[in-house]
Every structure is written in C-alpha cells, then in structure tokens.
CSV table of C-alpha atoms and ligand atoms in Angstrom, one decimal:
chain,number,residue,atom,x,y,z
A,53,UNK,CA,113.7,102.2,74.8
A,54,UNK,CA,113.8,98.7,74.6
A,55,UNK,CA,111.5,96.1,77.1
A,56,UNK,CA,113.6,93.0,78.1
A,57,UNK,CA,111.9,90.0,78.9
A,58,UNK,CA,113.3,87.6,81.9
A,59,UNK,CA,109.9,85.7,81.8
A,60,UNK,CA,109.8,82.5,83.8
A,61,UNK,CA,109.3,79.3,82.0
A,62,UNK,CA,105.8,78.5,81.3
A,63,UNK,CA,106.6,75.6,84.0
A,64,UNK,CA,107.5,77.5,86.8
A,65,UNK,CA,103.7,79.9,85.7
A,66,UNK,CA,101.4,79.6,88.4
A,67,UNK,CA,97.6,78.9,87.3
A,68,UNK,CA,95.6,81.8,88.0
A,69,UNK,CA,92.7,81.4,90.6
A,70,UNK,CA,89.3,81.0,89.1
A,71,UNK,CA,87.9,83.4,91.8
A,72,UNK,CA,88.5,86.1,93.0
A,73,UNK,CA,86.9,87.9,96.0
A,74,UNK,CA,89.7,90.0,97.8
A,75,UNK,CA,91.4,93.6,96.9
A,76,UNK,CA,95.1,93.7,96.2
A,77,UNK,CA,96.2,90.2,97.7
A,78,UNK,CA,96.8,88.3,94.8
A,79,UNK,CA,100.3,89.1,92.7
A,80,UNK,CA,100.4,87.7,88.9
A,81,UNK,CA,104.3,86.0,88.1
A,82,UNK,CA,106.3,88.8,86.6
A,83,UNK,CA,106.1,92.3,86.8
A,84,UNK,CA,107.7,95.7,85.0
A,85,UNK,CA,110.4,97.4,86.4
A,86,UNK,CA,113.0,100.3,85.3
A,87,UNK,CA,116.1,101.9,86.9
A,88,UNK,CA,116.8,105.6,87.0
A,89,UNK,CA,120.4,107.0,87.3
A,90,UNK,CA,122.7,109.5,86.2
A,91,UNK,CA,119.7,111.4,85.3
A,92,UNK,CA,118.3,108.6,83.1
A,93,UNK,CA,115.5,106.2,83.3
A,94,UNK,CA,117.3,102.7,82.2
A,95,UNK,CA,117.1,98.7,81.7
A,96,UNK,CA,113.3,99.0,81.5
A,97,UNK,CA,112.3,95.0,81.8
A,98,UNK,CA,109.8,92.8,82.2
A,99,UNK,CA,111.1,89.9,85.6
A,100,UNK,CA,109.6,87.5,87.7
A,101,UNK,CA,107.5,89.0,90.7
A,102,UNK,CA,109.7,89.3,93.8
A,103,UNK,CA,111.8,91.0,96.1
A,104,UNK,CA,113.8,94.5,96.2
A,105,UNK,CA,117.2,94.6,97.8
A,106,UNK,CA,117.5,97.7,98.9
A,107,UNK,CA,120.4,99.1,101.5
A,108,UNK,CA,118.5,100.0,104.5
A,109,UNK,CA,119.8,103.7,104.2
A,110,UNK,CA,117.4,103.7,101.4
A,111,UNK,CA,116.1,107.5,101.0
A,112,UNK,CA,112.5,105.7,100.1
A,113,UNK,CA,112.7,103.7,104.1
A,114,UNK,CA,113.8,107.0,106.0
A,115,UNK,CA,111.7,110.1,104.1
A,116,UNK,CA,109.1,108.7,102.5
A,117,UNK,CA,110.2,109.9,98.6
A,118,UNK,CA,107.3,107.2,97.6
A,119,UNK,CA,104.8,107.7,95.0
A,120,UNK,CA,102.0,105.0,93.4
A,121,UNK,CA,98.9,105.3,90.8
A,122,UNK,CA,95.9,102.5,90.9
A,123,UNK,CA,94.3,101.7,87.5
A,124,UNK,CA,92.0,98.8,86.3
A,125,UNK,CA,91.8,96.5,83.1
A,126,UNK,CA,88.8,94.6,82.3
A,127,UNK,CA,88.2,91.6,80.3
A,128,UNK,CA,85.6,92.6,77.6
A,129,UNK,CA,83.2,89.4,75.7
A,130,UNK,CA,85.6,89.7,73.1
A,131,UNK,CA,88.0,87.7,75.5
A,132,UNK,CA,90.6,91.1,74.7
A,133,UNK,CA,92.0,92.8,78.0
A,134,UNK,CA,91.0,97.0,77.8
A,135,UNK,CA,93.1,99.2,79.9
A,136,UNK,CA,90.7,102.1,81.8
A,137,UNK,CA,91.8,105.6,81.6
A,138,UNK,CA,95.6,104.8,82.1
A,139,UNK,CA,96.8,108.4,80.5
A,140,UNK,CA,95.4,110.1,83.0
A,141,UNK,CA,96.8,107.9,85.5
A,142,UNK,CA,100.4,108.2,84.1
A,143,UNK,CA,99.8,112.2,83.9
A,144,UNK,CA,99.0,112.6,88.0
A,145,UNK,CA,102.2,109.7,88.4
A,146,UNK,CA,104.4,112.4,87.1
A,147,UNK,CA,102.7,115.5,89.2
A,148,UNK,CA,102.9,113.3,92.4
A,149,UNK,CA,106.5,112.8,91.0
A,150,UNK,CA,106.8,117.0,90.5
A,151,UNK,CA,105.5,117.5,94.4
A,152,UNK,CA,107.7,114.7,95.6
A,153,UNK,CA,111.1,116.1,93.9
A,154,UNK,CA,111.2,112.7,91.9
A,155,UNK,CA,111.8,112.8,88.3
A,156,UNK,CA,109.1,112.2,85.8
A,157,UNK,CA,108.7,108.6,84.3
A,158,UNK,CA,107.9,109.5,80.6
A,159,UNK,CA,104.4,108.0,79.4
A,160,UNK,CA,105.6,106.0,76.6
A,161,UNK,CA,108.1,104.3,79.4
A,162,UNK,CA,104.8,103.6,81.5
A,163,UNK,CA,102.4,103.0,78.9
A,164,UNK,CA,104.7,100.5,77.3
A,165,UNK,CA,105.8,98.9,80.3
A,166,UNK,CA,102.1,97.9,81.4
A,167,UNK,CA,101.0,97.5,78.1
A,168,UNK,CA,103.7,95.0,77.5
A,169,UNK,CA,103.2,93.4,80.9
A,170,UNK,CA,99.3,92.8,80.7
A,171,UNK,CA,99.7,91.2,77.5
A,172,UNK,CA,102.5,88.6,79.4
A,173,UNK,CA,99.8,88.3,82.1
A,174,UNK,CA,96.5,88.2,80.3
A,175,UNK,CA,95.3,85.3,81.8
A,176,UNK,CA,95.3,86.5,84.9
A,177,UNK,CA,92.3,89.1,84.5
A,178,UNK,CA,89.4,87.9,86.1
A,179,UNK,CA,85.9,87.8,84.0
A,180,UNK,CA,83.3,87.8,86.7
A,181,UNK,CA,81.5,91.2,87.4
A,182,UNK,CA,82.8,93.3,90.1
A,183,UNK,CA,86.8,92.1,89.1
A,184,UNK,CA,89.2,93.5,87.5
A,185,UNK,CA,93.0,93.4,87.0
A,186,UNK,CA,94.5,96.1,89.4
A,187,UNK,CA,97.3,97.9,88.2
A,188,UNK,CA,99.6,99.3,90.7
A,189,UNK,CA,102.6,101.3,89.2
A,190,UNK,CA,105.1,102.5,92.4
A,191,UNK,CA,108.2,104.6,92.4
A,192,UNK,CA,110.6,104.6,95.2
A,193,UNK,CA,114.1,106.2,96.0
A,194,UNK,CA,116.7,104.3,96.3
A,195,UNK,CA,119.3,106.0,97.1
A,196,UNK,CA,121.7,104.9,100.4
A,197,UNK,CA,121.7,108.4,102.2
A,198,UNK,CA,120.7,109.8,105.6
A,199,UNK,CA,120.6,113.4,104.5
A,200,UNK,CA,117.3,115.2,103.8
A,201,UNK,CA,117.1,115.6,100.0
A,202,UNK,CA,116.1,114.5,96.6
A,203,UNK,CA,117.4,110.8,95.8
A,204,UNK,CA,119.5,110.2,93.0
A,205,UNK,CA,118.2,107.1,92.1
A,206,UNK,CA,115.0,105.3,91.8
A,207,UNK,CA,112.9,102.5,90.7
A,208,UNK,CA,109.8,102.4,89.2
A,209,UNK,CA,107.6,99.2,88.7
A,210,UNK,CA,104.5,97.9,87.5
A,211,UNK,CA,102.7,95.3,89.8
A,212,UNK,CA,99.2,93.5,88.6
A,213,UNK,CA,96.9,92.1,91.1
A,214,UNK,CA,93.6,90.7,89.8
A,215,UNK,CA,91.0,92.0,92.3
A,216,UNK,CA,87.8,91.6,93.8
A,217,UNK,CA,85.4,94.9,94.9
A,218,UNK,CA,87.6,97.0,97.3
A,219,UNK,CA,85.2,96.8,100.1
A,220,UNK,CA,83.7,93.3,100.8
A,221,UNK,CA,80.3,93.2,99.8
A,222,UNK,CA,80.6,95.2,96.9
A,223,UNK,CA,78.3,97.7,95.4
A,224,UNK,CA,75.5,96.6,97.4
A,225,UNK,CA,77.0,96.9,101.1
A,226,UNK,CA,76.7,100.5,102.0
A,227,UNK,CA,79.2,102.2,104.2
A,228,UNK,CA,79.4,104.3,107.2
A,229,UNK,CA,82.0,107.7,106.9
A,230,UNK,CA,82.9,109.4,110.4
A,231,UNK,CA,82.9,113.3,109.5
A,232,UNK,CA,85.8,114.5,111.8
A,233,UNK,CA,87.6,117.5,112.6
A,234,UNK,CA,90.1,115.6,115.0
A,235,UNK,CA,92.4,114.5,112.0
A,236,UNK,CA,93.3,115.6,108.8
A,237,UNK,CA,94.7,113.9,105.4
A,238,UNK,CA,95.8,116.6,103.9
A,239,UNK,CA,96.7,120.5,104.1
A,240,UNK,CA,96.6,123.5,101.7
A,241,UNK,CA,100.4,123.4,100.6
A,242,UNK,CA,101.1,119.8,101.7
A,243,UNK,CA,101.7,116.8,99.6
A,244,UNK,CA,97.1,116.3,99.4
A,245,UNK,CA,96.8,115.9,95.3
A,246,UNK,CA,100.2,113.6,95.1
A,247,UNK,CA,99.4,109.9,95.6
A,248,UNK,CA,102.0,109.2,97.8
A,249,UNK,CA,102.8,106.9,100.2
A,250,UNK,CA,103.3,109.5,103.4
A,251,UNK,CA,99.5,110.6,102.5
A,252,UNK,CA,98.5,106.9,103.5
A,253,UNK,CA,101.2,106.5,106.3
A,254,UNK,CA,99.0,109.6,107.8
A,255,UNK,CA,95.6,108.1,107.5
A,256,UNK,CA,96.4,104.9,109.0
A,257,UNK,CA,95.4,106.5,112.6
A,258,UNK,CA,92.1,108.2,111.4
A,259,UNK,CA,91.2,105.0,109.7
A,260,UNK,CA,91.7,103.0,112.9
A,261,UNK,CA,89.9,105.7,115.1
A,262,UNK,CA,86.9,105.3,112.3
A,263,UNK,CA,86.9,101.5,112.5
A,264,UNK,CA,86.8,102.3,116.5
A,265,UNK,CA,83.8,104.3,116.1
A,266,UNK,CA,81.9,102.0,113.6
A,267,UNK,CA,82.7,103.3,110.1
A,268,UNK,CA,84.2,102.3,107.5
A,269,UNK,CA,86.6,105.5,106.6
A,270,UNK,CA,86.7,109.2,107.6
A,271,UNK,CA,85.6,112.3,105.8
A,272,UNK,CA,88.2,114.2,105.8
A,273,UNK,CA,87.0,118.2,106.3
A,274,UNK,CA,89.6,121.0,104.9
A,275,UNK,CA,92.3,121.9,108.0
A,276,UNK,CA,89.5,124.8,109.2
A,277,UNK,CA,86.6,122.1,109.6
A,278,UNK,CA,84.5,123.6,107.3
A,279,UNK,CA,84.2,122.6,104.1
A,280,UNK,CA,84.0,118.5,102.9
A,281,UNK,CA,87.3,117.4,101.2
A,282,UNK,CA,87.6,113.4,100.5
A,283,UNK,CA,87.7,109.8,102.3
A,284,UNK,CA,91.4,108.3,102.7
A,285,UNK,CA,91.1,106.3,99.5
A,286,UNK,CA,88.2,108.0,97.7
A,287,UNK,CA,86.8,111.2,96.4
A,288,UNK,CA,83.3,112.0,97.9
A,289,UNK,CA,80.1,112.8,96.4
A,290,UNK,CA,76.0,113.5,97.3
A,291,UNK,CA,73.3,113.2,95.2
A,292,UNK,CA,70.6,115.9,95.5
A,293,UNK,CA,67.0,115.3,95.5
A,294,UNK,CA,66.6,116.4,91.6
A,295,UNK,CA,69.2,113.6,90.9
A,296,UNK,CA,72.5,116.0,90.7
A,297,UNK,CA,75.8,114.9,91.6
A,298,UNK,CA,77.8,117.0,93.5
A,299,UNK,CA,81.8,116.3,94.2
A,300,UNK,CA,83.4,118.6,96.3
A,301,UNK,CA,86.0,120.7,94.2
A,302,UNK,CA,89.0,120.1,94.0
A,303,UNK,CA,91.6,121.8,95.7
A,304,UNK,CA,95.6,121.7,96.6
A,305,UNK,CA,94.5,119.5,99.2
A,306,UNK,CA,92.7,116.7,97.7
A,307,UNK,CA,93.2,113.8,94.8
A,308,UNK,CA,91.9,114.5,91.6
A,309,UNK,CA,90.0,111.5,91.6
A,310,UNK,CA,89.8,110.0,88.1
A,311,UNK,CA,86.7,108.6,89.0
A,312,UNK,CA,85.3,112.0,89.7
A,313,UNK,CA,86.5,113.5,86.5
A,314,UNK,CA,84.9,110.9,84.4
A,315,UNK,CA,81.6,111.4,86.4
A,316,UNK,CA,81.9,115.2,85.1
A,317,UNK,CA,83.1,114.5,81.7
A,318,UNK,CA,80.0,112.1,81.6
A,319,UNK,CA,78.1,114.8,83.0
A,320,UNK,CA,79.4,117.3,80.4
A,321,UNK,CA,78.6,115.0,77.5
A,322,UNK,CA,75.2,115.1,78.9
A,323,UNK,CA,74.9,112.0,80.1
A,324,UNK,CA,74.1,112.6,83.6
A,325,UNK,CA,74.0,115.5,85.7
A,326,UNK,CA,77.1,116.3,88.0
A,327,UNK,CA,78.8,119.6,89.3
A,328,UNK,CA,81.6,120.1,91.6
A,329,UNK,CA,81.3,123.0,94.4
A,330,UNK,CA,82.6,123.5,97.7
A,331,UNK,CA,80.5,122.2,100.2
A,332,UNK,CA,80.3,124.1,104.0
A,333,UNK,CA,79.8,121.1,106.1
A,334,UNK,CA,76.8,122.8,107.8
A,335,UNK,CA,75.5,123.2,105.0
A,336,UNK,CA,75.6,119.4,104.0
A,337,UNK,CA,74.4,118.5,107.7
A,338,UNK,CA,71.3,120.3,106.8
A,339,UNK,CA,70.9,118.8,103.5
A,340,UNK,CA,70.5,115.2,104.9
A,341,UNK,CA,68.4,116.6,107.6
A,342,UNK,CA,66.2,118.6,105.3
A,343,UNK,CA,66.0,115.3,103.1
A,344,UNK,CA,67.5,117.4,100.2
A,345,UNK,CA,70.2,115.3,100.0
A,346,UNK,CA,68.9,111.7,99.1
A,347,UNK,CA,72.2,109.7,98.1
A,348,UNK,CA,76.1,110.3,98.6
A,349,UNK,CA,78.8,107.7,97.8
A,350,UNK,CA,82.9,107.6,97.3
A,351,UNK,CA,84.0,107.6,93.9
A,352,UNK,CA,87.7,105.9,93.1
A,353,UNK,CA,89.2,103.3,91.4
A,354,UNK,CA,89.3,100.5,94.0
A,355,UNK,CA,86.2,101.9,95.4
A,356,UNK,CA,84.2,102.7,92.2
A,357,UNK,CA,80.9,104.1,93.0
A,358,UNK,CA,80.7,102.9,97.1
A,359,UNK,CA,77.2,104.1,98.5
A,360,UNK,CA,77.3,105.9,102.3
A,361,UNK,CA,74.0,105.2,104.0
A,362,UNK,CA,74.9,106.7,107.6
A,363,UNK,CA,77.8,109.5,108.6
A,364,UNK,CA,79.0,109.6,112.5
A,365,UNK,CA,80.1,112.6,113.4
A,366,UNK,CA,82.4,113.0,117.0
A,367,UNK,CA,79.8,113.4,119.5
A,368,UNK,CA,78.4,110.0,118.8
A,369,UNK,CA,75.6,110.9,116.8
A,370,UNK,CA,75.1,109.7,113.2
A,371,UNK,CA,72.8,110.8,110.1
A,372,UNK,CA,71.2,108.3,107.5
A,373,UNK,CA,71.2,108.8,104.5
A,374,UNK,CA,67.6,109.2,102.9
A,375,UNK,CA,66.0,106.0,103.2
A,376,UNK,CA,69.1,104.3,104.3
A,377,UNK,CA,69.2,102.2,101.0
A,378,UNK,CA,71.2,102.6,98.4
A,379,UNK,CA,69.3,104.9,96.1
A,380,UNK,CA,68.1,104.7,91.9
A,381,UNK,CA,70.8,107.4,91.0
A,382,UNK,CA,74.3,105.5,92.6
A,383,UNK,CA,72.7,102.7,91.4
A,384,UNK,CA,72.5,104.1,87.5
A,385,UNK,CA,75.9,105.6,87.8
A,386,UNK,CA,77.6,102.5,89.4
A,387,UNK,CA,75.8,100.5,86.4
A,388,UNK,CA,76.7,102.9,83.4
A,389,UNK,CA,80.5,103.3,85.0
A,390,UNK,CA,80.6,99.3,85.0
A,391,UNK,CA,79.0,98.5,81.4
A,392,UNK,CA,81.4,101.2,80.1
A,393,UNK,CA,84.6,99.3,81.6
A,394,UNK,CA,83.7,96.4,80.8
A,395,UNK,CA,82.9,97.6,77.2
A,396,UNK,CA,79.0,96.8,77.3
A,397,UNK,CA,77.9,100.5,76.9
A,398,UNK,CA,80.3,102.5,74.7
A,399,UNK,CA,82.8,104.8,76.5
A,400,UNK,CA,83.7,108.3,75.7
A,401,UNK,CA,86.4,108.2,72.8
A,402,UNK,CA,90.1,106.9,74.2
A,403,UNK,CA,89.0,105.9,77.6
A,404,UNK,CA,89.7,102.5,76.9
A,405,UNK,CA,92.5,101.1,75.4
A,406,UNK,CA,93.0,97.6,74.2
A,407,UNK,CA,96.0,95.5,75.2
A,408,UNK,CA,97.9,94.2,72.3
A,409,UNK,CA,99.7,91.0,71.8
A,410,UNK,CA,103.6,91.5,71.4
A,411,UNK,CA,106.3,89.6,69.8
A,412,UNK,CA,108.2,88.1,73.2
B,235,LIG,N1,91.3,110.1,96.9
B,235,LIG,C1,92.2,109.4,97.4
B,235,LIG,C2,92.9,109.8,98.7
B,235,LIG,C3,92.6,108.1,96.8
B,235,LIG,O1,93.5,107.3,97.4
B,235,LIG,C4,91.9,107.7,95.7
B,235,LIG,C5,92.2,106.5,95.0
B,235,LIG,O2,92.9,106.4,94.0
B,235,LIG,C6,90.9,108.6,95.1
B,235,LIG,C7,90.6,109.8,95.8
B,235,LIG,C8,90.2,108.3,93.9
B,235,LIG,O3,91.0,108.5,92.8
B,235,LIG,P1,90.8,107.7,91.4
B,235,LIG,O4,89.4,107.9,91.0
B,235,LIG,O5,91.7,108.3,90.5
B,235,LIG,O6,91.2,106.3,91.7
B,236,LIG,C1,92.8,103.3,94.1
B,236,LIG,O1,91.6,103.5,94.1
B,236,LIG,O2,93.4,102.8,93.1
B,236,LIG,C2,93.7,103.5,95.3
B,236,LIG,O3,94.9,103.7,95.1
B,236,LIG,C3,93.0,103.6,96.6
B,236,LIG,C4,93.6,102.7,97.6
B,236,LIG,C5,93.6,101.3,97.4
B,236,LIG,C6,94.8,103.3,98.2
C-alpha cells in the first residue's frame, strides 16, 4: 500500500531540543496514521502531529477498545537511526488486537509506516546515553456507537517522542516496589498479556496507593496472592546469589515483556545466565531474608533494566535488597542491553534494524 506524505514545510519544522531529560513529553512534527473500514486498512499517510476528531460516541471513549506497543530507536556513531526489536513489537500489537476484538494491522503496514516516519524525523533522535526515540504505535475505535460490541472502524497511528530514562535518575536511582495483595493488574482470563489501554486505566489507583506508601510502583501478585506476576509498566526480575536471573514466567495474566525475552534469548545464546519460573512469594520473602537473593530489577522498554533496592509490603514493613546498592550483575546486564542498542556490542542477528532513507 502506498505512504502519502502531507509533510509540513521545512519552515513550519520545529528544531529539535538538544536535551533531553523527560519520558514521553516531547512529540516530533508529523506522525503515521491509517484508516480501517469496510474491513480494510486504508489511506495509510504520513501528517503533521495533531488532533483527532472523534464524535464523542466514539466506541474507543465509552469501552475502552484501545490498544498501544512502546519500542525504541537509537542513534548509533555511524550518525544512522537503528530500530530495537520492532517485529516483536508489531507481533504482540496484533495479539493485543486478537484479545481486544480489533482487527490486525499487517506488519508490512506498521513496519513501513514507522520505518518511513523515522527517516522524516531523524533528527529528532537524541544521541546522549540513556535517550532514545520512543516509538508509540496506538489503535483506537472509532466508531460512533453506544452498544457493547466490536467497532467497525478504527485508527491506527504512529507517534515518536524522543525520551529521556523512564524514571528520573536513570539507571542509577534504585526504586522501591510495594508487594500487595489489595489490587491486582491483571486476571487469569482477562485482558493481562494485551497492552491495552483499560490495563493502565486499572493501575492508576494501585500506582497512587504505591506513591502513598513510598514506592515507586506495585508488584502486582497473581489474583490468589501467591505467586509474583509484574510491575504496572514492567516485567520483574531477581538475581540470585550465583548471579542467575530469574523472571517470573509468563502466564495469561502478564506482558510478555520484550525486555525479558531478550534477557533469555541472551541467556540461551550463553551470554548470561537467566531462567523464568514461578515464584511463591513466600518463597521470594525468604530469599531476601536469607540473602539468597542479592539483586532484582524491572525489565521494559521505558524502564530498561530499573534496579529495586527495598520492597514494602502492606503492614508497613519493607525488605532491602542485599546491600541496598545496585549490584555488579544489573549493572552488567543494564550495560550489555545498552551497548547492544546502541550498536557498541554486536546484537543477536535482526534485533536491530536500520532506518533507511526514502524517496519523499
Ligand atoms: N509489563 C507491562 C505491564 C508493561 O507495560 C511493559 C512495558 O511495555 C512491560 C511489562 C515490559 O514490556 P517490554 O519489555 O516489551 O517493553
Ligand atoms: C513501555 O515500556 O514501552 C511501556 O509501554 C511502558 C509504559 C510507559 C506504559
């Protein structure tokens, strides 16, 4: 299918900022967007960055039929923009669209689109360490109806938003999780390995009753309260004292974390050591008592490798982390996963892909 281009005039181009420090507030000047009706995904095109109009009987506004992926490009020394991983990102798009009743935006459509998109807005991703060009693709339904069932119609569009670390601080500022049984993000049979937009409507209140209690996010348990699941916007993982990584497995109830498949495929390739299980939460409890466990992090796009150094748990009380400093093996793995995006260390065949420069 053929891209338009409505590109603004390189007048009306905003200079991009020479730093950046924030997550997701910046917006580059145009961005990708296609229509879907009458069963057909249609005028795919590349338009200035701006607003919707949408009725407000919008199916998208009422019941939630929402769905978004978050992927990163890097600029490498070679000055070329390299997009991370997007296949798999465009794969879990379309099963979020499967558990949402949307239909399936096909990859070349996506893959084009961004690729396409990037290359319009290269000089907008940021150089510096720590930075990258977010890419947040979003699909919402459009259609003007108040009954409860699949839309019609849809869009689907590509946003860019070049990006500091998603937590201030960085790598190097450890975070507090609350472990709590009160709330949960997700249930066996529920919507918990779509990335859709209801999934972050519902963590908004456990977030806030985190912040309440001094943490950072919540570590979500399974809907019994007894096994470890995932943070509202990352996957989880501890590090035992022999230096293994340990992700709890994924189930029908959690994302499957990009982030935490590369740490296994790494892991398989032999270049670390990293195993997914499920973990009983008393079990873990004793493991930073004992001391057996001596590191544990999120893993996720925005987040990358974030160290924990201190879980609170309901009753007030809280458990560090070994030391309470971020340890040698987060460290490593937050260093490898870094060089590889940014193209200093080589990455595993196809995880990068460079953007090319199109004929406008
Ligand atoms: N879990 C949730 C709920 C998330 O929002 C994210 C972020 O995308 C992740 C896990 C990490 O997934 P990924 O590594 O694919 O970004
Ligand atoms: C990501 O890591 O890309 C996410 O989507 C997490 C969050 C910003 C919602």
């Amino acid at each position: 299918m053929e891209i338009s281009y409505n590109a603004l005039p390189p007048e009306r181009r905003r200079t991009p900022p020479p730093k950046v420090e924030t997550f997701g507030k910046i917006r580059t000047d145009h961005m990708f967007v296609a229509d879907y009706r009458d069963g057909a995904w249609r005028d795919p095109r590349i338009t200035p960055y701006g607003p919707f109009a949408l009725p407000p009987g919008a199916a998208c506004l009422h019941y939630g039929q929402t769905l978004f992926e978050g992927a990163k490009a890097f600029r490498h020394a070679d000055g070329e923009v390299y997009v991370w991983r997007f296949d798999e990102n465009m794969k879990r798009l379309n099963h979020s669209a499967s558990v949402l009743m949307m239909p399936e935006v096909p990859e070349e459509l996506q893959l084009e689109g961004l690729l396409r998109l990037i290359d319009l807005e290269r000089g907008w991703c940021p150089e510096k360490p720590e930075c990258s060009l977010y890419i947040r693709p979003l699909m919402f339904a459009v259609q003007d109806m108040l009954a409860v069932k699949p839309s019609k119609t849809y869009i689907f569009c590509i946003m860019l938003s070049p990006s500091g670390p998603y937590y201030a601080g960085g790598f190097d500022k450890a975070i507090t999780l609350l472990i709590t049984g009160r709330y949960h993000r997700a249930v066996s049979g529920g919507t918990g390995t779509a990335k859709c937009a209801g999934n972050y409507a519902a963590s908004l209140r456990p977030a806030g009753h985190a912040a309440n209690a001094g943490a950072e996010q919540v570590l979500y348990l399974d809907a019994s309260n007894t096994y470890l699941e995932e943070a509202g916007s990352m996957n989880h993982f501890h590090v035992l004292a022999d230096g293994t990584f340990v992700i709890p497995q994924f189930n029908d109830s959690v994302l499957r974390s990009i982030t935490s498949l590369s740490v296994l495929e790494l892991a398989a390739q032999g270049r670390l050591r990293a195993r997914q299980e499920k973990i009983a939460l008393k079990n873990f409890v004793e493991g930073l008592r004992s001391g057996e466990i001596i590191e544990a992090g999120g893993l996720g796009t925005a987040a990358v490798i974030s160290p924990v150094n201190r879980y609170l748990f309901e009753d007030g009380s809280s458990l560090i982390v070994g030391d309470g400093k971020i340890g040698r093996h987060s460290r490593d793995l937050y260093e490898l996963y870094s060089r590889m995006q940014f193209g200093s260390v080589p990455a595993p065949e196809g995880w990068l892909r460079r953007v090319p420069s199109y004929e406008k």
